[in-house]
């Protein structure tokens, strides 16, 4: 197999590349999960390994990103208490996903307009609610489903981890990071 240049299919490590098999495992069979680990990199894990990856590599990233977003919300005048704003946003996003089943970040913004606020940092801009959904992915409370468009699309359909993969990442029962 010759790797395309640039690679457009995530099959470089498969003995017999089959993008259809990866899609089935991710979105139909649900034996694989797309989840952040180490830094802010998205990986694909077998369901039985994602909790170890989460508690050893992703949870520390989530803590750092939580602190960073809380400061930005306060510094940009969006919230007096960034952590409280995020706690409320988290509850509202999870409730909306529970109500709908799945939603894109854009759909969540339309349903929860009180969470939509533009944050400018350097030369870039992003919405507070979109950063919150990303952070919730780091926390393991939401999970990416099939992207809109191709594999490299940045627009995802989200669902709650609890509904899609019950018990896989339980925030009330964290694993020991060293053991993980």
XYZ file of C-alpha atoms in Angstrom:
180
model
C 0.000 0.000 0.000
C 1.334 3.403 -0.902
C 0.424 6.231 1.396
C -1.325 9.100 -0.423
C 0.397 12.466 -0.336
C -0.993 14.184 1.660
C -2.627 11.348 3.590
C -6.395 11.566 3.368
C -7.322 8.373 5.147
C -6.348 7.350 8.705
C -5.196 3.866 7.787
C -1.408 4.165 7.816
C -1.020 1.689 10.702
C -3.461 -0.955 9.459
C -1.997 -4.137 7.978
C -4.782 -4.118 5.417
C -6.092 -0.544 5.118
C -9.864 -0.343 5.041
C -11.463 3.015 5.768
C -14.916 1.405 5.770
C -13.863 -0.910 8.604
C -12.648 2.056 10.644
C -15.900 3.953 10.052
C -17.995 0.922 11.024
C -15.972 0.420 14.212
C -16.241 4.114 15.145
C -19.832 4.915 14.263
C -21.841 1.697 13.978
C -20.231 -1.066 16.045
C -18.895 1.466 18.572
C -15.767 -0.573 19.315
C -13.501 2.460 18.774
C -13.655 5.976 20.241
C -12.083 9.211 18.984
C -10.679 10.875 22.096
C -7.994 13.394 22.977
C -4.868 12.232 24.729
C -1.426 13.734 25.211
C -1.374 17.411 24.474
C -4.433 18.193 22.347
C -4.065 15.359 19.856
C -7.050 13.227 18.885
C -6.508 9.477 18.854
C -8.662 6.466 18.097
C -8.773 3.960 20.954
C -10.478 0.618 21.480
C -13.291 1.171 23.962
C -11.556 -0.904 26.638
C -8.438 1.314 26.544
C -9.994 4.774 26.439
C -10.432 5.115 30.227
C -6.736 4.432 30.809
C -5.746 6.905 28.102
C -8.212 9.434 29.491
C -7.106 9.341 33.135
C -3.382 9.098 32.380
C -3.049 11.593 29.518
C -6.253 13.516 28.838
C -7.408 14.522 32.330
C -4.280 16.651 32.937
C -4.902 18.438 29.607
C -8.534 19.021 30.606
C -7.463 20.632 33.892
C -5.064 22.999 32.097
C -7.621 23.874 29.412
C -10.293 24.478 32.082
C -8.076 26.976 33.886
C -7.161 28.673 30.608
C -10.787 29.032 29.455
C -11.916 30.287 32.887
C -9.263 33.028 32.749
C -10.222 33.983 29.195
C -13.901 34.233 30.088
C -13.031 36.561 32.953
C -10.355 38.572 31.128
C -12.632 39.171 28.128
C -15.535 40.276 30.339
C -17.799 37.365 29.412
C -18.108 36.138 33.005
C -17.172 37.461 36.424
C -16.534 33.883 37.534
C -15.260 31.779 34.641
C -15.520 28.472 36.506
C -19.142 29.136 37.468
C -19.950 30.126 33.850
C -18.360 26.891 32.644
C -20.223 24.764 35.199
C -23.530 26.255 34.030
C -22.565 25.894 30.354
C -21.602 22.258 30.923
C -24.998 21.509 32.501
C -26.877 23.255 29.686
C -24.885 21.550 26.921
C -25.324 18.098 28.480
C -29.049 18.721 28.960
C -29.410 19.845 25.337
C -27.515 16.799 24.083
C -29.637 14.538 26.294
C -32.761 16.176 24.845
C -31.603 15.988 21.216
C -29.426 12.868 21.285
C -26.799 14.470 19.061
C -25.941 17.951 17.843
C -23.222 19.873 16.080
C -21.497 22.734 17.863
C -23.361 25.150 15.606
C -26.716 23.546 16.526
C -25.829 23.809 20.221
C -25.052 27.499 19.728
C -28.427 28.092 18.099
C -30.204 26.241 20.914
C -28.180 27.886 23.681
C -27.531 31.445 22.448
C -26.633 32.621 25.967
C -23.421 30.572 25.649
C -22.365 32.110 22.340
C -19.774 34.810 22.920
C -16.798 35.623 20.718
C -13.398 35.435 22.362
C -10.518 37.158 20.593
C -6.999 36.001 21.386
C -4.063 37.328 19.417
C -5.219 37.351 15.820
C -7.780 34.562 16.297
C -11.400 34.378 17.304
C -13.534 31.550 18.620
C -16.866 31.127 20.306
C -17.050 30.404 24.030
C -19.557 27.600 23.489
C -17.382 25.875 20.866
C -14.383 25.955 23.192
C -16.597 24.621 25.956
C -17.696 21.651 23.827
C -14.052 20.915 22.995
C -13.174 21.088 26.690
C -16.034 18.723 27.492
C -14.474 16.320 24.999
C -11.202 16.570 26.956
C -13.161 15.916 30.147
C -14.781 12.841 28.635
C -18.349 14.081 29.083
C -19.039 14.364 25.354
C -17.808 12.301 22.437
C -17.266 13.024 18.774
C -19.483 11.157 16.388
C -19.208 11.096 12.601
C -17.772 14.354 11.246
C -19.684 16.411 8.735
C -17.838 15.946 5.471
C -14.524 14.090 5.272
C -12.226 12.576 7.896
C -10.344 15.850 8.179
C -13.465 17.944 8.792
C -13.456 19.929 12.031
C -17.254 19.893 12.299
C -18.519 17.028 14.429
C -21.787 15.717 15.663
C -21.507 15.387 19.435
C -23.305 13.193 21.958
C -22.846 12.578 25.645
C -20.280 9.971 26.604
C -22.768 8.571 29.129
C -25.380 7.920 26.435
C -23.011 6.706 23.736
C -20.520 4.726 25.822
C -22.139 4.206 29.253
C -19.647 3.702 32.070
C -16.535 4.058 29.904
C -15.357 7.314 31.510
C -16.940 7.869 34.910
C -15.999 11.273 36.352
C -17.135 10.079 39.792
C -14.688 7.158 39.670
C -11.381 8.405 38.274
C -8.628 5.893 37.680
C -5.161 6.279 39.121
C -3.128 8.145 36.460
C 0.084 6.236 37.270
C -1.663 2.876 37.016
C -3.446 3.940 33.831
